[in-house]
Coordinates of C-alpha atoms in Angstrom, one line a residue:
M152 CA -28.2 -4.7 8.2
V153 CA -25.1 -6.8 8.9
V154 CA -21.6 -5.8 7.8
Y155 CA -19.3 -8.8 7.3
S156 CA -16.1 -7.1 6.3
F157 CA -14.4 -3.9 5.0
H158 CA -11.2 -3.7 2.8
I159 CA -9.1 -0.9 1.4
F160 CA -6.8 -1.6 -1.6
D161 CA -4.1 0.7 -2.8
R162 CA -3.2 1.5 -6.5
H163 CA -0.7 -1.4 -6.4
A164 CA -3.5 -4.0 -5.7
E165 CA -2.3 -4.5 -2.1
C166 CA -4.8 -4.8 0.7
V167 CA -3.7 -2.0 3.1
Y168 CA -6.6 -2.4 5.5
S169 CA -8.9 -5.2 6.3
K170 CA -11.5 -5.5 9.1
S171 CA -14.0 -8.3 9.7
W172 CA -17.0 -8.0 12.0
T173 CA -19.1 -11.2 11.6
P174 CA -18.5 -14.3 9.5
R175 CA -20.3 -14.7 6.2
P176 CA -23.2 -17.2 6.2
D177 CA -21.4 -19.9 4.3
S178 CA -18.6 -20.1 6.9
A179 CA -20.8 -19.9 10.0
G180 CA -22.8 -23.1 9.5
T181 CA -21.9 -26.7 9.6
G182 CA -19.0 -26.3 7.3
K183 CA -20.8 -27.8 4.3
T184 CA -20.8 -25.9 1.0
L185 CA -24.0 -24.8 -0.4
R186 CA -23.1 -25.5 -4.1
P187 CA -22.6 -28.9 -5.6
Q188 CA -19.0 -30.0 -6.1
S189 CA -17.9 -31.4 -9.5
G190 CA -17.1 -35.0 -9.3
S191 CA -18.6 -35.4 -5.9
S192 CA -19.7 -39.0 -6.5
V193 CA -16.2 -40.2 -7.4
T194 CA -13.7 -40.2 -4.5
S195 CA -10.1 -40.5 -5.3
Q196 CA -7.4 -41.9 -3.1
R197 CA -5.9 -38.4 -2.5
E198 CA -9.3 -37.2 -1.1
V199 CA -9.5 -40.3 1.2
D200 CA -6.0 -39.6 2.6
G201 CA -6.8 -35.9 3.1
V202 CA -4.1 -34.8 0.7
G203 CA -6.4 -33.5 -2.0
E204 CA -8.8 -31.6 0.2
R205 CA -9.0 -27.8 0.0
P206 CA -8.8 -25.9 3.2
S207 CA -12.3 -25.1 4.6
R208 CA -11.4 -21.5 5.4
L209 CA -9.2 -19.1 3.4
S210 CA -6.6 -16.9 5.1
A211 CA -7.2 -13.2 5.3
Q212 CA -4.6 -12.5 2.6
D213 CA -6.1 -15.0 0.2
D214 CA -9.5 -13.6 0.9
A215 CA -8.3 -10.1 0.1
K216 CA -6.7 -11.3 -3.2
L217 CA -10.0 -13.0 -4.3
I218 CA -11.9 -9.9 -3.5
F219 CA -9.6 -7.6 -5.4
G220 CA -9.5 -10.0 -8.4
T221 CA -13.3 -10.0 -8.4
I222 CA -13.7 -6.2 -8.3
F223 CA -10.9 -5.7 -10.8
S224 CA -12.6 -8.1 -13.3
L225 CA -16.1 -6.8 -12.8
R226 CA -15.0 -3.1 -13.0
N227 CA -13.1 -3.8 -16.3
M228 CA -16.1 -5.8 -17.7
A229 CA -18.5 -2.9 -16.8
R230 CA -16.3 -0.4 -18.5
K231 CA -15.9 -2.5 -21.7
L232 CA -19.6 -3.2 -22.0
G233 CA -20.9 0.2 -21.0
G234 CA -18.1 2.6 -21.8
Q235 CA -15.7 4.7 -19.7
D236 CA -18.6 6.6 -18.1
D237 CA -20.2 3.5 -16.5
N238 CA -19.0 2.5 -13.1
F239 CA -19.1 -0.7 -11.2
I240 CA -20.9 0.0 -7.9
S241 CA -22.0 -3.3 -6.3
Y242 CA -23.0 -6.9 -6.9
R243 CA -25.1 -9.3 -5.0
T244 CA -25.0 -13.1 -4.6
S245 CA -27.4 -15.3 -2.6
Q246 CA -25.0 -15.0 0.4
Y247 CA -23.7 -11.4 0.5
K248 CA -23.6 -8.0 -1.3
L249 CA -20.3 -6.4 -2.2
H250 CA -20.2 -2.5 -2.3
Y251 CA -17.4 -0.7 -4.2
Y252 CA -16.0 2.8 -4.3
E253 CA -12.9 3.9 -6.1
T254 CA -11.2 7.3 -5.4
P255 CA -9.5 9.4 -8.1
T256 CA -6.1 8.2 -6.7
N257 CA -7.1 4.6 -7.3
L258 CA -7.8 3.6 -3.7
R259 CA -10.5 1.0 -3.6
F260 CA -12.9 0.7 -0.7
V261 CA -14.9 -2.5 -0.5
M262 CA -17.6 -3.4 2.0
I263 CA -19.3 -6.8 2.2
T264 CA -22.8 -6.8 3.8
D265 CA -25.9 -8.9 3.8
T266 CA -28.1 -9.1 0.7
K267 CA -30.9 -6.8 2.0
T268 CA -28.6 -3.7 2.2
N269 CA -29.2 -0.8 -0.2
N270 CA -26.3 0.8 -2.2
L271 CA -23.5 2.0 0.2
R272 CA -21.5 4.0 -2.3
V273 CA -22.3 7.2 -0.4
V274 CA -21.3 5.5 2.9
L275 CA -18.0 4.4 1.4
H276 CA -17.4 7.9 0.1
Q277 CA -18.0 9.3 3.6
I278 CA -15.6 6.8 5.1
Y279 CA -13.0 8.0 2.6
V280 CA -13.5 11.7 3.1
N281 CA -14.3 11.8 6.8
L282 CA -12.1 9.0 8.2
Y283 CA -9.3 8.0 5.7
V284 CA -8.4 11.5 4.6
E285 CA -8.6 13.0 8.1
F286 CA -6.8 10.3 10.0
V287 CA -4.5 8.6 7.5
V288 CA -3.7 11.0 4.7
K289 CA -3.3 14.1 6.9
N290 CA -1.2 12.2 9.5
P291 CA 2.4 13.1 9.1
L292 CA 3.5 9.8 10.6
S293 CA 1.6 7.7 8.2
P294 CA 3.5 6.4 5.1
V295 CA 2.5 7.8 1.7
E296 CA 2.9 4.4 0.0
H297 CA 1.9 1.2 1.9
S298 CA 4.4 -1.1 0.2
G299 CA 5.7 -4.4 1.5
G300 CA 2.6 -5.3 3.4
V301 CA 2.6 -2.2 5.6
G302 CA -1.0 -1.3 6.0
V303 CA -3.0 1.4 7.6
A304 CA -2.1 1.2 11.3
N305 CA -3.9 4.2 12.8
E306 CA -6.0 3.8 16.0
L307 CA -8.0 6.9 15.3
F308 CA -9.0 5.6 11.9
E309 CA -10.0 2.2 13.4
M310 CA -12.0 3.7 16.2
G311 CA -13.7 6.1 13.8
L312 CA -14.6 3.3 11.5
E313 CA -16.1 1.2 14.3
R314 CA -18.2 4.2 15.4
F315 CA -19.2 5.1 11.9
V316 CA -20.2 1.5 11.0
S317 CA -22.2 1.0 14.2
A318 CA -23.9 4.4 14.0
A319 CA -24.6 4.7 10.3
L320 CA -25.4 1.1 9.5

């Protein structure tokens, strides 16, 4: 199993922790996209000049915003279609699988892995209970709210996460 990245979002939709291990398959290759582009046969003058081209790689902040938007939308859709008791756990594409765990305090833990991975909801719960609560919540020097882009900056949490991911997965 390959773990691509891990993110923690707070209740204010801010990414308070982000860690990437290996690049996703679509960004590791030749740089070509795997899906067809609309209007790819027609080239405008802006594309020739390089003005209209999109960046080939998103920044970490933009990537986190897209991930949060995706899980927010899918979670709401699952609750509207299935009722309040149904939870969004994971989804899979041809390139990756996104695993999701939400705590009672609206912290959202997201792990992106390869497609062959089984459900990691229990693993994300263990990361929350054994690492986040122990090293971040119980730390008197850690802020209660991570506002203004201040994220989780705890060496013990980061080392524990590295060990947990390499050992458990």
